[in-house]
């Protein structure tokens, strides 16, 4: 058993791990080291300060070293810790689901603008994954209820775990299926973050994404628009009279989605940008409702 003088400290471990991760080519070695040490010590990473002489037990050091080795192999931090923060809440993450990203919070923001605080909104989430979009909206709007659809049974297990952890199991239902196949009824709000990366672009993604996230949740087909071609023609049939569909999309895809929407009797009524200012989300209504809302000029906001 190491004596206090021999026991490793937070500061020394952070310095050592930061050097290792930097040599491995990681973009944020210090941040990754702090998050992983916090996981090993089961404490808030923000409390782990550089230069700290706080001792770390041998068991915690061993756990931390294993996490650093995983990170050097470019395993995502969220897969190593089993969680990711999204819109101020912690979501369980596994290799079976797409890692929730801050850019997707623009979909939440856009949806909340279309949901009254006391509305009993009925939500449909297509390709729910972790459930982060649906569950965040349910947490923000206590009268809302929702259905999450995913083709992956393993992803649905993760979503159910997240619903239980957030106390939302009574208002969230999950169902296995491919997009709108097998979905019955109409909804006030339909949301989706579908795969939108063109197939040929996947090989150029960061190793954390390309090698560790489910390809099914990334690959949008030849031009990245495959899922939109499936969903858009059927959305109007599942929207209530004044319902809204909000979809995340890739960079530069908005014009193509607008054209597909027009052919499906839908119009873009609002857009959203991600943290870098890139257009990342669209809100769609049926063409008749959109013209009423926009004074019959058919424009976007």
PDB file of C-alpha atoms in Angstrom:
ATOM      1  CA  UNK A   1       0.000   0.000   0.000  1.00  0.00           C
ATOM      2  CA  UNK A   2       1.557   3.333  -1.016  1.00  0.00           C
ATOM      3  CA  UNK A   3       2.401   5.751   1.759  1.00  0.00           C
ATOM      4  CA  UNK A   4       0.847   9.255   1.546  1.00  0.00           C
ATOM      5  CA  UNK A   5       4.121  10.563   0.130  1.00  0.00           C
ATOM      6  CA  UNK A   6       4.091   7.895  -2.590  1.00  0.00           C
ATOM      7  CA  UNK A   7       0.386   8.161  -3.455  1.00  0.00           C
ATOM      8  CA  UNK A   8      -0.319   9.813  -6.785  1.00  0.00           C
ATOM      9  CA  UNK A   9      -2.092  13.143  -6.830  1.00  0.00           C
ATOM     10  CA  UNK A  10      -4.737  14.724  -8.996  1.00  0.00           C
ATOM     11  CA  UNK A  11      -2.276  17.261 -10.391  1.00  0.00           C
ATOM     12  CA  UNK A  12       0.342  14.676 -11.320  1.00  0.00           C
ATOM     13  CA  UNK A  13      -2.194  12.377 -12.940  1.00  0.00           C
ATOM     14  CA  UNK A  14      -3.741  15.190 -14.971  1.00  0.00           C
ATOM     15  CA  UNK A  15      -0.327  16.311 -16.198  1.00  0.00           C
ATOM     16  CA  UNK A  16       0.716  12.792 -17.163  1.00  0.00           C
ATOM     17  CA  UNK A  17      -2.533  11.956 -18.912  1.00  0.00           C
ATOM     18  CA  UNK A  18      -2.631  15.275 -20.735  1.00  0.00           C
ATOM     19  CA  UNK A  19       0.814  14.589 -22.192  1.00  0.00           C
ATOM     20  CA  UNK A  20      -0.250  11.088 -23.264  1.00  0.00           C
ATOM     21  CA  UNK A  21      -3.423  12.280 -24.938  1.00  0.00           C
ATOM     22  CA  UNK A  22      -1.635  15.167 -26.647  1.00  0.00           C
ATOM     23  CA  UNK A  23       0.924  12.741 -28.100  1.00  0.00           C
ATOM     24  CA  UNK A  24      -2.002  10.595 -29.317  1.00  0.00           C
ATOM     25  CA  UNK A  25      -3.316  13.581 -31.292  1.00  0.00           C
ATOM     26  CA  UNK A  26      -6.388  14.385 -29.208  1.00  0.00           C
ATOM     27  CA  UNK A  27      -7.796  17.891 -29.658  1.00  0.00           C
ATOM     28  CA  UNK A  28      -8.714  18.543 -26.013  1.00  0.00           C
ATOM     29  CA  UNK A  29      -6.312  16.443 -23.936  1.00  0.00           C
ATOM     30  CA  UNK A  30      -6.608  18.417 -20.688  1.00  0.00           C
ATOM     31  CA  UNK A  31     -10.410  18.458 -20.745  1.00  0.00           C
ATOM     32  CA  UNK A  32     -10.616  14.768 -21.619  1.00  0.00           C
ATOM     33  CA  UNK A  33      -8.198  13.926 -18.799  1.00  0.00           C
ATOM     34  CA  UNK A  34     -10.264  15.857 -16.253  1.00  0.00           C
ATOM     35  CA  UNK A  35     -13.539  14.263 -17.334  1.00  0.00           C
ATOM     36  CA  UNK A  36     -12.050  10.775 -17.212  1.00  0.00           C
ATOM     37  CA  UNK A  37     -10.377  11.340 -13.853  1.00  0.00           C
ATOM     38  CA  UNK A  38     -13.682  12.614 -12.499  1.00  0.00           C
ATOM     39  CA  UNK A  39     -15.273   9.398 -13.713  1.00  0.00           C
ATOM     40  CA  UNK A  40     -12.588   7.261 -12.083  1.00  0.00           C
ATOM     41  CA  UNK A  41     -12.901   9.168  -8.801  1.00  0.00           C
ATOM     42  CA  UNK A  42     -16.695   9.479  -9.037  1.00  0.00           C
ATOM     43  CA  UNK A  43     -16.610  13.229  -8.519  1.00  0.00           C
ATOM     44  CA  UNK A  44     -17.287  16.427 -10.423  1.00  0.00           C
ATOM     45  CA  UNK A  45     -14.439  16.981 -12.944  1.00  0.00           C
ATOM     46  CA  UNK A  46     -14.675  20.721 -12.242  1.00  0.00           C
ATOM     47  CA  UNK A  47     -13.339  20.029  -8.736  1.00  0.00           C
ATOM     48  CA  UNK A  48     -10.134  18.506 -10.125  1.00  0.00           C
ATOM     49  CA  UNK A  49      -7.737  21.407 -10.441  1.00  0.00           C
ATOM     50  CA  UNK A  50      -4.330  21.429 -12.139  1.00  0.00           C
ATOM     51  CA  UNK A  51      -1.545  21.217  -9.581  1.00  0.00           C
ATOM     52  CA  UNK A  52      -3.857  19.777  -6.925  1.00  0.00           C
ATOM     53  CA  UNK A  53      -2.154  17.658  -4.266  1.00  0.00           C
ATOM     54  CA  UNK A  54      -5.385  15.777  -3.578  1.00  0.00           C
ATOM     55  CA  UNK A  55      -4.449  12.069  -3.284  1.00  0.00           C
ATOM     56  CA  UNK A  56      -5.892   9.431  -5.611  1.00  0.00           C
ATOM     57  CA  UNK A  57      -6.248   5.845  -4.446  1.00  0.00           C
ATOM     58  CA  UNK A  58      -4.462   3.026  -6.316  1.00  0.00           C
ATOM     59  CA  UNK A  59      -7.816   1.610  -7.400  1.00  0.00           C
ATOM     60  CA  UNK A  60      -8.837   4.954  -8.850  1.00  0.00           C
ATOM     61  CA  UNK A  61      -5.468   5.339 -10.572  1.00  0.00           C
ATOM     62  CA  UNK A  62      -5.860   1.931 -12.210  1.00  0.00           C
ATOM     63  CA  UNK A  63      -9.356   2.824 -13.388  1.00  0.00           C
ATOM     64  CA  UNK A  64      -8.119   6.171 -14.709  1.00  0.00           C
ATOM     65  CA  UNK A  65      -5.190   4.596 -16.555  1.00  0.00           C
ATOM     66  CA  UNK A  66      -7.567   2.159 -18.279  1.00  0.00           C
ATOM     67  CA  UNK A  67      -9.817   5.030 -19.358  1.00  0.00           C
ATOM     68  CA  UNK A  68      -6.846   6.968 -20.743  1.00  0.00           C
ATOM     69  CA  UNK A  69      -5.757   3.936 -22.764  1.00  0.00           C
ATOM     70  CA  UNK A  70      -9.265   3.741 -24.216  1.00  0.00           C
ATOM     71  CA  UNK A  71      -9.168   7.411 -25.112  1.00  0.00           C
ATOM     72  CA  UNK A  72      -5.773   7.027 -26.764  1.00  0.00           C
ATOM     73  CA  UNK A  73      -7.459   4.412 -28.977  1.00  0.00           C
ATOM     74  CA  UNK A  74      -9.957   7.166 -29.922  1.00  0.00           C
ATOM     75  CA  UNK A  75     -12.896   5.696 -28.083  1.00  0.00           C
ATOM     76  CA  UNK A  76     -15.361   8.560 -27.431  1.00  0.00           C
ATOM     77  CA  UNK A  77     -15.303  10.014 -23.933  1.00  0.00           C
ATOM     78  CA  UNK A  78     -19.039   9.357 -23.653  1.00  0.00           C
ATOM     79  CA  UNK A  79     -18.508   5.651 -24.374  1.00  0.00           C
ATOM     80  CA  UNK A  80     -15.820   5.494 -21.704  1.00  0.00           C
ATOM     81  CA  UNK A  81     -17.939   7.254 -19.085  1.00  0.00           C
ATOM     82  CA  UNK A  82     -21.293   5.918 -20.273  1.00  0.00           C
ATOM     83  CA  UNK A  83     -22.945   9.328 -20.275  1.00  0.00           C
ATOM     84  CA  UNK A  84     -23.235  12.606 -22.141  1.00  0.00           C
ATOM     85  CA  UNK A  85     -24.694  15.953 -21.081  1.00  0.00           C
ATOM     86  CA  UNK A  86     -27.412  17.331 -23.352  1.00  0.00           C
ATOM     87  CA  UNK A  87     -29.471  20.448 -22.634  1.00  0.00           C
ATOM     88  CA  UNK A  88     -28.397  20.349 -19.005  1.00  0.00           C
ATOM     89  CA  UNK A  89     -29.265  16.701 -18.388  1.00  0.00           C
ATOM     90  CA  UNK A  90     -27.207  13.517 -18.300  1.00  0.00           C
ATOM     91  CA  UNK A  91     -28.042  10.800 -20.823  1.00  0.00           C
ATOM     92  CA  UNK A  92     -26.796   7.242 -20.817  1.00  0.00           C
ATOM     93  CA  UNK A  93     -24.737   6.498 -23.940  1.00  0.00           C
ATOM     94  CA  UNK A  94     -23.535   3.198 -25.414  1.00  0.00           C
ATOM     95  CA  UNK A  95     -21.977   2.213 -28.764  1.00  0.00           C
ATOM     96  CA  UNK A  96     -25.524   1.352 -29.915  1.00  0.00           C
ATOM     97  CA  UNK A  97     -26.625   4.997 -30.119  1.00  0.00           C
ATOM     98  CA  UNK A  98     -25.498   8.241 -31.673  1.00  0.00           C
ATOM     99  CA  UNK A  99     -23.704  10.434 -29.160  1.00  0.00           C
ATOM    100  CA  UNK A 100     -25.935  13.461 -28.363  1.00  0.00           C
ATOM    101  CA  UNK A 101     -24.289  16.612 -29.653  1.00  0.00           C
ATOM    102  CA  UNK A 102     -24.700  20.250 -28.624  1.00  0.00           C
ATOM    103  CA  UNK A 103     -25.604  21.180 -32.210  1.00  0.00           C
ATOM    104  CA  UNK A 104     -28.813  19.132 -31.865  1.00  0.00           C
ATOM    105  CA  UNK A 105     -29.974  21.438 -29.083  1.00  0.00           C
ATOM    106  CA  UNK A 106     -31.118  23.822 -31.828  1.00  0.00           C
ATOM    107  CA  UNK A 107     -33.860  21.292 -32.624  1.00  0.00           C
ATOM    108  CA  UNK A 108     -34.992  21.450 -29.003  1.00  0.00           C
ATOM    109  CA  UNK A 109     -34.987  25.256 -29.050  1.00  0.00           C
ATOM    110  CA  UNK A 110     -36.989  25.356 -32.260  1.00  0.00           C
ATOM    111  CA  UNK A 111     -39.487  22.825 -30.916  1.00  0.00           C
ATOM    112  CA  UNK A 112     -39.960  24.673 -27.626  1.00  0.00           C
ATOM    113  CA  UNK A 113     -40.916  27.809 -29.556  1.00  0.00           C
ATOM    114  CA  UNK A 114     -43.796  25.836 -31.048  1.00  0.00           C
ATOM    115  CA  UNK A 115     -44.924  24.299 -27.729  1.00  0.00           C
ATOM    116  CA  UNK A 116     -46.877  26.264 -25.169  1.00  0.00           C
ATOM    117  CA  UNK A 117     -45.681  25.701 -21.588  1.00  0.00           C
ATOM    118  CA  UNK A 118     -48.962  24.067 -20.597  1.00  0.00           C
ATOM    119  CA  UNK A 119     -49.887  22.400 -23.907  1.00  0.00           C
ATOM    120  CA  UNK A 120     -50.599  18.676 -23.869  1.00  0.00           C
ATOM    121  CA  UNK A 121     -48.441  18.275 -26.966  1.00  0.00           C
ATOM    122  CA  UNK A 122     -48.278  14.831 -28.536  1.00  0.00           C
ATOM    123  CA  UNK A 123     -44.763  14.273 -29.896  1.00  0.00           C
ATOM    124  CA  UNK A 124     -43.348  11.720 -32.335  1.00  0.00           C
ATOM    125  CA  UNK A 125     -39.562  11.250 -32.423  1.00  0.00           C
ATOM    126  CA  UNK A 126     -38.269   9.375 -35.477  1.00  0.00           C
ATOM    127  CA  UNK A 127     -34.913   7.670 -34.983  1.00  0.00           C
ATOM    128  CA  UNK A 128     -34.946   8.402 -31.270  1.00  0.00           C
ATOM    129  CA  UNK A 129     -31.548   6.857 -30.360  1.00  0.00           C
ATOM    130  CA  UNK A 130     -30.793   7.874 -26.756  1.00  0.00           C
ATOM    131  CA  UNK A 131     -34.161   9.622 -26.646  1.00  0.00           C
ATOM    132  CA  UNK A 132     -32.386  12.916 -25.927  1.00  0.00           C
ATOM    133  CA  UNK A 133     -34.634  15.058 -28.136  1.00  0.00           C
ATOM    134  CA  UNK A 134     -37.935  13.560 -27.032  1.00  0.00           C
ATOM    135  CA  UNK A 135     -37.042  13.275 -23.352  1.00  0.00           C
ATOM    136  CA  UNK A 136     -35.657  16.803 -23.194  1.00  0.00           C
ATOM    137  CA  UNK A 137     -38.902  18.186 -24.609  1.00  0.00           C
ATOM    138  CA  UNK A 138     -40.962  16.120 -22.160  1.00  0.00           C
ATOM    139  CA  UNK A 139     -38.828  17.366 -19.278  1.00  0.00           C
ATOM    140  CA  UNK A 140     -39.268  20.969 -20.413  1.00  0.00           C
ATOM    141  CA  UNK A 141     -43.018  20.646 -21.053  1.00  0.00           C
ATOM    142  CA  UNK A 142     -44.656  18.653 -18.226  1.00  0.00           C
ATOM    143  CA  UNK A 143     -47.999  18.188 -19.998  1.00  0.00           C
ATOM    144  CA  UNK A 144     -46.483  16.701 -23.171  1.00  0.00           C
ATOM    145  CA  UNK A 145     -46.366  13.012 -24.038  1.00  0.00           C
ATOM    146  CA  UNK A 146     -44.367  11.274 -26.731  1.00  0.00           C
ATOM    147  CA  UNK A 147     -43.573   8.224 -28.824  1.00  0.00           C
ATOM    148  CA  UNK A 148     -40.010   7.399 -29.878  1.00  0.00           C
ATOM    149  CA  UNK A 149     -39.342   5.178 -32.891  1.00  0.00           C
ATOM    150  CA  UNK A 150     -36.061   3.447 -33.714  1.00  0.00           C
ATOM    151  CA  UNK A 151     -35.110   0.524 -35.921  1.00  0.00           C
ATOM    152  CA  UNK A 152     -32.565  -0.628 -33.330  1.00  0.00           C
ATOM    153  CA  UNK A 153     -33.837  -2.653 -30.374  1.00  0.00           C
ATOM    154  CA  UNK A 154     -30.586  -1.921 -28.528  1.00  0.00           C
ATOM    155  CA  UNK A 155     -31.064   1.822 -29.013  1.00  0.00           C
ATOM    156  CA  UNK A 156     -34.602   1.576 -27.656  1.00  0.00           C
ATOM    157  CA  UNK A 157     -33.260  -0.116 -24.534  1.00  0.00           C
ATOM    158  CA  UNK A 158     -30.974   2.879 -23.992  1.00  0.00           C
ATOM    159  CA  UNK A 159     -33.852   5.318 -24.547  1.00  0.00           C
ATOM    160  CA  UNK A 160     -36.010   3.480 -22.016  1.00  0.00           C
ATOM    161  CA  UNK A 161     -33.190   3.579 -19.455  1.00  0.00           C
ATOM    162  CA  UNK A 162     -32.868   7.326 -20.004  1.00  0.00           C
ATOM    163  CA  UNK A 163     -36.607   7.837 -19.643  1.00  0.00           C
ATOM    164  CA  UNK A 164     -36.583   5.960 -16.341  1.00  0.00           C
ATOM    165  CA  UNK A 165     -33.541   7.866 -15.060  1.00  0.00           C
ATOM    166  CA  UNK A 166     -35.219  11.205 -15.836  1.00  0.00           C
ATOM    167  CA  UNK A 167     -38.536  10.190 -14.288  1.00  0.00           C
ATOM    168  CA  UNK A 168     -40.312  10.321 -17.651  1.00  0.00           C
ATOM    169  CA  UNK A 169     -41.263   6.679 -18.137  1.00  0.00           C
ATOM    170  CA  UNK A 170     -44.979   7.433 -17.698  1.00  0.00           C
ATOM    171  CA  UNK A 171     -44.995   9.996 -20.527  1.00  0.00           C
ATOM    172  CA  UNK A 172     -42.610   8.368 -23.006  1.00  0.00           C
ATOM    173  CA  UNK A 173     -43.382   5.288 -25.086  1.00  0.00           C
ATOM    174  CA  UNK A 174     -40.909   3.577 -27.392  1.00  0.00           C
ATOM    175  CA  UNK A 175     -41.571   1.361 -30.382  1.00  0.00           C
ATOM    176  CA  UNK A 176     -39.334  -0.484 -32.808  1.00  0.00           C
ATOM    177  CA  UNK A 177     -39.802   0.458 -36.435  1.00  0.00           C
ATOM    178  CA  UNK A 178     -38.313   2.062 -39.518  1.00  0.00           C
ATOM    179  CA  UNK A 179     -39.269   5.733 -39.692  1.00  0.00           C
ATOM    180  CA  UNK A 180     -43.071   6.024 -40.039  1.00  0.00           C
ATOM    181  CA  UNK A 181     -43.779   2.380 -40.827  1.00  0.00           C
ATOM    182  CA  UNK A 182     -46.222   1.027 -38.277  1.00  0.00           C
ATOM    183  CA  UNK A 183     -46.914   4.442 -36.751  1.00  0.00           C
ATOM    184  CA  UNK A 184     -50.614   5.175 -36.248  1.00  0.00           C
ATOM    185  CA  UNK A 185     -52.364   8.458 -35.581  1.00  0.00           C
ATOM    186  CA  UNK A 186     -51.474  12.118 -35.808  1.00  0.00           C
ATOM    187  CA  UNK A 187     -49.179  14.263 -33.721  1.00  0.00           C
ATOM    188  CA  UNK A 188     -48.802  17.912 -32.783  1.00  0.00           C
ATOM    189  CA  UNK A 189     -45.037  17.755 -33.183  1.00  0.00           C
ATOM    190  CA  UNK A 190     -42.779  15.399 -35.141  1.00  0.00           C
ATOM    191  CA  UNK A 191     -39.035  15.631 -34.534  1.00  0.00           C
ATOM    192  CA  UNK A 192     -36.095  13.796 -36.024  1.00  0.00           C
ATOM    193  CA  UNK A 193     -32.320  13.842 -36.223  1.00  0.00           C
ATOM    194  CA  UNK A 194     -31.929  11.354 -39.076  1.00  0.00           C
ATOM    195  CA  UNK A 195     -28.676  10.106 -40.611  1.00  0.00           C
ATOM    196  CA  UNK A 196     -27.601  12.805 -43.078  1.00  0.00           C
ATOM    197  CA  UNK A 197     -23.942  12.170 -43.850  1.00  0.00           C
ATOM    198  CA  UNK A 198     -23.304  11.120 -47.464  1.00  0.00           C
ATOM    199  CA  UNK A 199     -21.935   7.582 -47.604  1.00  0.00           C
ATOM    200  CA  UNK A 200     -18.667   8.607 -49.256  1.00  0.00           C
ATOM    201  CA  UNK A 201     -17.992  11.196 -46.538  1.00  0.00           C
ATOM    202  CA  UNK A 202     -18.086   8.749 -43.644  1.00  0.00           C
ATOM    203  CA  UNK A 203     -14.505   7.575 -44.154  1.00  0.00           C
ATOM    204  CA  UNK A 204     -13.323  11.143 -43.534  1.00  0.00           C
ATOM    205  CA  UNK A 205     -15.017  11.522 -40.155  1.00  0.00           C
ATOM    206  CA  UNK A 206     -13.088  11.620 -36.897  1.00  0.00           C
ATOM    207  CA  UNK A 207     -12.161   8.126 -35.677  1.00  0.00           C
ATOM    208  CA  UNK A 208     -14.379   8.604 -32.605  1.00  0.00           C
ATOM    209  CA  UNK A 209     -17.379   8.875 -34.923  1.00  0.00           C
ATOM    210  CA  UNK A 210     -16.350   6.703 -37.879  1.00  0.00           C
ATOM    211  CA  UNK A 211     -15.121   3.732 -35.851  1.00  0.00           C
ATOM    212  CA  UNK A 212     -17.270   3.828 -32.720  1.00  0.00           C
ATOM    213  CA  UNK A 213     -20.718   5.215 -33.490  1.00  0.00           C
ATOM    214  CA  UNK A 214     -23.400   3.122 -35.214  1.00  0.00           C
ATOM    215  CA  UNK A 215     -23.126   3.552 -38.976  1.00  0.00           C
ATOM    216  CA  UNK A 216     -26.897   3.137 -39.191  1.00  0.00           C
ATOM    217  CA  UNK A 217     -27.235   6.467 -37.356  1.00  0.00           C
ATOM    218  CA  UNK A 218     -24.717   8.241 -39.607  1.00  0.00           C
ATOM    219  CA  UNK A 219     -25.155   7.058 -43.190  1.00  0.00           C
ATOM    220  CA  UNK A 220     -27.740   9.089 -45.103  1.00  0.00           C
ATOM    221  CA  UNK A 221     -27.100   7.401 -48.422  1.00  0.00           C
ATOM    222  CA  UNK A 222     -25.458   8.682 -51.585  1.00  0.00           C
ATOM    223  CA  UNK A 223     -26.224  12.361 -50.982  1.00  0.00           C
ATOM    224  CA  UNK A 224     -27.214  12.223 -47.322  1.00  0.00           C
ATOM    225  CA  UNK A 225     -30.886  12.782 -48.113  1.00  0.00           C
ATOM    226  CA  UNK A 226     -32.131   9.198 -48.154  1.00  0.00           C
ATOM    227  CA  UNK A 227     -34.089   9.348 -44.869  1.00  0.00           C
ATOM    228  CA  UNK A 228     -35.737  12.662 -45.857  1.00  0.00           C
ATOM    229  CA  UNK A 229     -37.006  11.098 -49.088  1.00  0.00           C
ATOM    230  CA  UNK A 230     -38.647   8.381 -46.981  1.00  0.00           C
ATOM    231  CA  UNK A 231     -40.067  10.625 -44.248  1.00  0.00           C
ATOM    232  CA  UNK A 232     -41.192  13.803 -45.967  1.00  0.00           C
ATOM    233  CA  UNK A 233     -43.895  12.356 -48.253  1.00  0.00           C
ATOM    234  CA  UNK A 234     -45.551  10.780 -45.205  1.00  0.00           C
ATOM    235  CA  UNK A 235     -45.205  13.526 -42.618  1.00  0.00           C
ATOM    236  CA  UNK A 236     -48.348  15.460 -43.578  1.00  0.00           C
ATOM    237  CA  UNK A 237     -50.434  12.340 -42.996  1.00  0.00           C
ATOM    238  CA  UNK A 238     -49.226  12.171 -39.397  1.00  0.00           C
ATOM    239  CA  UNK A 239     -49.451  15.855 -38.469  1.00  0.00           C
ATOM    240  CA  UNK A 240     -52.471  17.402 -36.792  1.00  0.00           C
ATOM    241  CA  UNK A 241     -54.091  20.362 -38.529  1.00  0.00           C
ATOM    242  CA  UNK A 242     -51.611  22.858 -37.091  1.00  0.00           C
ATOM    243  CA  UNK A 243     -48.845  20.390 -36.381  1.00  0.00           C
ATOM    244  CA  UNK A 244     -45.156  21.058 -36.956  1.00  0.00           C
ATOM    245  CA  UNK A 245     -42.316  18.770 -38.038  1.00  0.00           C
ATOM    246  CA  UNK A 246     -38.791  19.769 -37.002  1.00  0.00           C
ATOM    247  CA  UNK A 247     -35.852  18.030 -38.641  1.00  0.00           C
ATOM    248  CA  UNK A 248     -32.129  18.340 -38.136  1.00  0.00           C
ATOM    249  CA  UNK A 249     -30.040  18.305 -41.321  1.00  0.00           C
ATOM    250  CA  UNK A 250     -26.479  18.542 -42.560  1.00  0.00           C
ATOM    251  CA  UNK A 251     -24.587  21.562 -43.784  1.00  0.00           C
ATOM    252  CA  UNK A 252     -25.834  22.784 -47.144  1.00  0.00           C
ATOM    253  CA  UNK A 253     -28.868  20.472 -47.266  1.00  0.00           C
ATOM    254  CA  UNK A 254     -31.606  22.988 -46.488  1.00  0.00           C
ATOM    255  CA  UNK A 255     -32.413  23.890 -50.102  1.00  0.00           C
ATOM    256  CA  UNK A 256     -32.760  20.253 -51.144  1.00  0.00           C
ATOM    257  CA  UNK A 257     -34.983  19.535 -48.137  1.00  0.00           C
ATOM    258  CA  UNK A 258     -37.143  22.560 -48.977  1.00  0.00           C
ATOM    259  CA  UNK A 259     -37.680  21.164 -52.476  1.00  0.00           C
ATOM    260  CA  UNK A 260     -38.497  17.678 -51.174  1.00  0.00           C
ATOM    261  CA  UNK A 261     -40.888  19.245 -48.659  1.00  0.00           C
ATOM    262  CA  UNK A 262     -42.645  21.271 -51.353  1.00  0.00           C
ATOM    263  CA  UNK A 263     -43.246  18.114 -53.375  1.00  0.00           C
ATOM    264  CA  UNK A 264     -44.742  16.562 -50.221  1.00  0.00           C
ATOM    265  CA  UNK A 265     -47.185  19.391 -49.469  1.00  0.00           C
ATOM    266  CA  UNK A 266     -45.009  20.925 -46.759  1.00  0.00           C
ATOM    267  CA  UNK A 267     -43.265  24.263 -46.371  1.00  0.00           C
ATOM    268  CA  UNK A 268     -40.433  25.510 -44.186  1.00  0.00           C
ATOM    269  CA  UNK A 269     -41.776  28.023 -41.669  1.00  0.00           C
ATOM    270  CA  UNK A 270     -38.695  28.469 -39.490  1.00  0.00           C
ATOM    271  CA  UNK A 271     -35.023  27.532 -39.383  1.00  0.00           C
ATOM    272  CA  UNK A 272     -32.410  27.075 -36.673  1.00  0.00           C
ATOM    273  CA  UNK A 273     -28.635  27.371 -36.571  1.00  0.00           C
ATOM    274  CA  UNK A 274     -26.127  25.351 -34.585  1.00  0.00           C
ATOM    275  CA  UNK A 275     -23.422  26.680 -32.280  1.00  0.00           C
ATOM    276  CA  UNK A 276     -21.224  27.654 -35.226  1.00  0.00           C
ATOM    277  CA  UNK A 277     -24.035  29.573 -36.926  1.00  0.00           C
ATOM    278  CA  UNK A 278     -24.579  26.902 -39.588  1.00  0.00           C
ATOM    279  CA  UNK A 279     -28.167  26.151 -40.638  1.00  0.00           C
ATOM    280  CA  UNK A 280     -28.961  22.891 -38.894  1.00  0.00           C
ATOM    281  CA  UNK A 281     -32.733  22.584 -38.430  1.00  0.00           C
ATOM    282  CA  UNK A 282     -36.003  23.292 -40.226  1.00  0.00           C
ATOM    283  CA  UNK A 283     -39.598  23.525 -39.021  1.00  0.00           C
ATOM    284  CA  UNK A 284     -42.180  22.322 -41.515  1.00  0.00           C
ATOM    285  CA  UNK A 285     -45.933  22.707 -41.696  1.00  0.00           C
ATOM    286  CA  UNK A 286     -48.441  21.585 -44.269  1.00  0.00           C
ATOM    287  CA  UNK A 287     -48.536  24.102 -47.102  1.00  0.00           C
ATOM    288  CA  UNK A 288     -52.056  25.308 -46.230  1.00  0.00           C
ATOM    289  CA  UNK A 289     -51.168  25.976 -42.580  1.00  0.00           C
ATOM    290  CA  UNK A 290     -47.870  27.553 -43.560  1.00  0.00           C
ATOM    291  CA  UNK A 291     -49.535  30.037 -45.894  1.00  0.00           C
ATOM    292  CA  UNK A 292     -52.027  31.022 -43.201  1.00  0.00           C
ATOM    293  CA  UNK A 293     -49.272  31.503 -40.647  1.00  0.00           C
ATOM    294  CA  UNK A 294     -47.100  33.486 -43.032  1.00  0.00           C
ATOM    295  CA  UNK A 295     -49.762  35.711 -44.483  1.00  0.00           C
ATOM    296  CA  UNK A 296     -50.064  33.659 -47.677  1.00  0.00           C
ATOM    297  CA  UNK A 297     -46.615  34.685 -48.898  1.00  0.00           C
ATOM    298  CA  UNK A 298     -45.060  31.228 -48.519  1.00  0.00           C
ATOM    299  CA  UNK A 299     -41.778  32.594 -47.075  1.00  0.00           C
ATOM    300  CA  UNK A 300     -39.659  31.333 -44.208  1.00  0.00           C
ATOM    301  CA  UNK A 301     -38.711  32.873 -40.897  1.00  0.00           C
TER     302      UNK A 301
END
